C-alpha angles and dihedrals in degrees: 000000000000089000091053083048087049094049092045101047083050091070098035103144109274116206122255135193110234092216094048118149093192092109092056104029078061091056104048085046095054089037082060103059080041098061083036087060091039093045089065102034082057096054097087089194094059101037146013128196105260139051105247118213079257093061099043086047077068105054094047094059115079119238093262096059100043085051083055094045087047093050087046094058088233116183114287082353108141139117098258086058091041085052095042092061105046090050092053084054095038082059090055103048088052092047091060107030104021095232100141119093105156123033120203098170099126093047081041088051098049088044101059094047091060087054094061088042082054105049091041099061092031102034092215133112114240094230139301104308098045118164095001127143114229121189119213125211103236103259091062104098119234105190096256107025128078136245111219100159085197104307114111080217088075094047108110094021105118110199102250094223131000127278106260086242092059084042084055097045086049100046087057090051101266119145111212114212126177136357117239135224122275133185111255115278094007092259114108126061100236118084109238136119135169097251095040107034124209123335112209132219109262100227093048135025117221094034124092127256085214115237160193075130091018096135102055085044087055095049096052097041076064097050085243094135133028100225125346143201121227127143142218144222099156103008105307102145095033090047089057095034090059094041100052096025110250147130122261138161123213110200130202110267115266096036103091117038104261098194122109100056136115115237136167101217093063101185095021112136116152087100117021118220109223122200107231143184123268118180136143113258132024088257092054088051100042088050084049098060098046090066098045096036088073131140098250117216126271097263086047092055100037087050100042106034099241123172104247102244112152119235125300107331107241094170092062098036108044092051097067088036094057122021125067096272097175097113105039101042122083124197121192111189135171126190092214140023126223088257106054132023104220129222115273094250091051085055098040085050083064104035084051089049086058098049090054097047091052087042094055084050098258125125128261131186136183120231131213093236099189081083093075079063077207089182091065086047096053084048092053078043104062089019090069094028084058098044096115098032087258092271105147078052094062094030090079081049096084113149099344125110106264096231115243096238082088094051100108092026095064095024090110098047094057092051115097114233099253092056097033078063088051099051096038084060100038089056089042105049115022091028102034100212096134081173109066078035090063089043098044080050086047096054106075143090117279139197129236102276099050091046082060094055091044087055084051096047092050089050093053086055101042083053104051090042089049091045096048102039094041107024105032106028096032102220129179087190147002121216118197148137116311081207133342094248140032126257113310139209120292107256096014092098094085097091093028108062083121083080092075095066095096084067114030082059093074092042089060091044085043099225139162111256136177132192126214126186105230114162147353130246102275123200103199085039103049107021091082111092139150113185103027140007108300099237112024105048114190139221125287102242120060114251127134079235091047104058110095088178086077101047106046123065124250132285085255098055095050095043112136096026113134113256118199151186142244115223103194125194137168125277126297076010096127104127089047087050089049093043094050091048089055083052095048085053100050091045083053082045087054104045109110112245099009135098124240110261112314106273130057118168104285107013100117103048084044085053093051101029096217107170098148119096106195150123091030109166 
């Protein structure tokens, strides 16, 4: 009953403005990035239409090295062939998925140009990231470009300046390139709006990148982009990350200058968003931060607020990265919550994990994770995200469709209170799923004073997680599930936002957190199950609502979809994250028999031999 409730609210009338222009201001926006694509394929002296052995050569190095090859003055090596390739497959990856929304070929282009003249009269890098191409989820600003994040108000309207965080990749050498998609509002993890359309996992069409920086995690599991920016507030860079099979690092708020983006919740602050590093490989990741992990200077942090941490921290990473580690250094780790019950293979990515880390000689404990008490954190979580009705959020709407990735996010604010009672009772008492009922109560606008007592309430918990995991148990480090399940189909999230909840979690704490790659769906691995759906797992509590087995595909029908990991640390813990992260990828590196976590630098275009750059719209 509560699922037919669910299916019919979804398509409850939205109101739409007669003499709406969303449609075609949509259209000239997306006519625009394609004349933009067309404009450089047709210029015969900056591309041609295949990859050459030269070019692939290239995506399959990671950025270190091809800094290294440009500063060696290795043959062809320089920042306008680094830049031709990763456009072409750039192309490619857009073609397939849809991932791109701002192209900034031609400025790349030009760019990178000036940088050879430059270290051809001077002899000098311009920094560390010298002649890379860095993708930029699309609410970061490019002086120029818009920002739309998915609402046709936003469209023609150039940032005025850079985001500090696009100043900082430039003034190390790095070329940014294009902007990637990104769901409306930010707040789903699908990846879907109303001017751009779907973006598709890249490994396999049909099935969602994640979001809310799908599109930038899409790009770079196709080895579309060397390194990328995205940002997080639920999620939003590990949930991509896990779906499409990439590297990515959540800091703790306050760390990395958040200003410069385009958001849709202007003056919210309950849970701060951070910007945060994606790449390919560990390395990648590692060379990123680096770069964004930097002592700004005194009028940044005077004006931004920022905590005043020096640059990266090399006395507390090289340490773990270099010395013999094994004794000192403790790992809980739990396969499930007391919330959700994972996939198998998102189980079987943390058990294996496991395996690799005792085998390398390090220390691993399971943890009683009932203790996180996750479902009171999901509560605080939507009860806080919800605090104004999300109004600000729907006031940049307008005319435009709501997509219906917000459907069950927002679901308790539109009620009105009379039949948000009724619901609430109706799920509570004749379908038993006290779960999806707190939630439902959770969901709604609040005044002042109960806003006070919520910020009380999330205190208590982050307190109680952070006690337990650091104090008590004395980790260094907690492994777990990215998400409970694998990538799902595009447009099937609506009825499915509770999935976040292995993430959201860690923003509320405000944790570092870092996300690895480690496996594939695996048929013969993960279809085996006794007690639930191999590869859909369910809740904990019974419920219609409740039972994610009904609502995911089959283990068949996900095989070969990447599967990762979390890497949690305390707060302000980013270069340990970073280093322990280095330490679970060599033990994966040392296992008999096995690869290194799933993805290398060209892996994925070498897998699917795509040298043909056509038909890009």
């Amino acid at each position: 009953m509560i699922g037919l409730l669910l299916h019919l609210l979804k398509f409850l009338p939205v109101p739409i403005d007669p003499r709406s222009q969303w449609k075609k201001v949509a259209a000239l926006k997306q006519k625009e990035r394609a004349d933009r694509l067309i404009e450089i394929l047709n210029d015969p002296n900056e591309l041609s239409s295949n990859l050459n052995a030269f070019e692939l050569t290239i995506l399959s190095t990671p950025a270190h090295e091809i800094v290294s090859r440009i500063g060696a003055r290795d043959l062809n090596w320089n920042a306008k062939n680094v830049m031709k390739a990763f456009i072409k497959a750039a192309i490619h990856a857009h073609v397939e998925t849809n991932c791109l929304t701002e192209i900034l070929f031609k400025e790349a282009l030009e760019r990178a140009e000036q940088l050879d003249k430059e270290f051809e009269a001077t002899g000098r890098l311009r920094g560390r990231l010298h002649g890379i191409p860095v993708s930029l989820k699309d609410q970061v600003n490019v002086k120029g470009f818009d920002s739309t994040i998915g609402f046709t108000k936003f469209v023609n309207q150039p940032a005025a300046e850079n985001a500090p965080v696009v100043d900082r990749l430039i003034e190390e050498g790095a070329i940014p390139f294009t902007k990637t998609n990104v769901p409306q509002s930010l707040f789903a993890f699908e990846c879907s709006n109303p001017i751009f359309g779907y973006t598709h996992n890249p490994h396999k069409h049909g099935f969602t990148c994640g979001g809310s920086s799908g599109g930038e995690a899409a790009l770079l599991a196709s080895d579309g982009s060397c390194m990328g920016i995205g940002s997080d507030i639920g999620g939003s860079l590990r949930i991509p990350a896990h779906y499409s099979g990439c590297y990515s690092l959540k800091p703790c708020s306050g760390r990395i200058v958040q200003d410069g983006l385009r958001d849709c919740d202007d003056g919210y602050t309950e849970i701060l968003g951070v910007i945060g590093p994606m790449a390919r490989c560990w390395e990648d990741l590692v060379l990123l931060s680096k770069v964004m992990l930097h002592k700004p200077d005194p009028m940044t942090s005077r004006k931004f607020g920022l905590i005043p941490i020096e640059d990266f921290r090399y006395e507390i990473f090289n340490p773990l990265v270099a010395e013999d580690t094994r004794p000192s250094l403790k790992f809980g780790f739990f396969t499930s919550n007391d919330l959700i019950e994972a996939s198998n293979p998102c189980q079987r990515a943390v058990k294996e994990t496991v395996e690799a880390l005792r085998l390398a000689g390090y220390n691993c404990v399971g943890i009683d994770a009932s203790r996180l008490d996750v479902l009171e954190g999901v509560i605080i979580y939507v009860g806080l995200s919800s605090a104004e009705g999300y109004r600000t959020g729907f006031s940049h709407v307008g005319s435009d469709p709501i997509d219906a990735s917000m459907f069950l996010t927002t679901i308790g604010c539109k009620l009105p209170g009379w039949l948000r009672w009724i619901v609430c009772g109706v799920t509570r008492y004749f379908l038993r799923d006290e779960i999806m009922a707190k939630l439902i109560e959770a969901s709604r606008a609040k005044s002042t004073t109960e806003l006070q007592k919520w910020r009380v309430r999330k205190d208590a918990y982050c307190l109680k997680v952070r006690s337990y995991l650091w104090e008590e148990l004395e980790l260094d480090a907690l492994i777990c599930p990215t998400q409970s399940v694998p990538a799902i189909p595009i447009g099937s999230s609506w009825n499915k936002s509770f999935l976040a909840e292995s993430t959201l979690i860690w923003n509320l704490v405000d944790s570092t957190v870092g996300h690895i790659p480690i496996t594939r769906v695996n048929v013969q691995k993960d279809q085996h199950r006794t007690d639930t759906d191999a590869t859909t797992g369910g809740l904990r509590q019974p419920g219609e609502v409740s039972q994610v087995k009904n609502l995911l595909p089959s283990v068949e029908e996900s095989e070969g979809l990447p599967v990762g990991i979390q890497i949690v640390c305390g707060l302000w813990e980013e270069e340990k994250t970073l280093a322990l992260m280095g330490i679970i990828v060599k033990s994966w590196e040392s296992v008999p028999n096995q690869t290194a976590p799933l993805t290398r630098p060209g892996d994925f275009i070498a897998q699917k031999k795509r040298v043909h750059v056509t038909n890009c719209n």
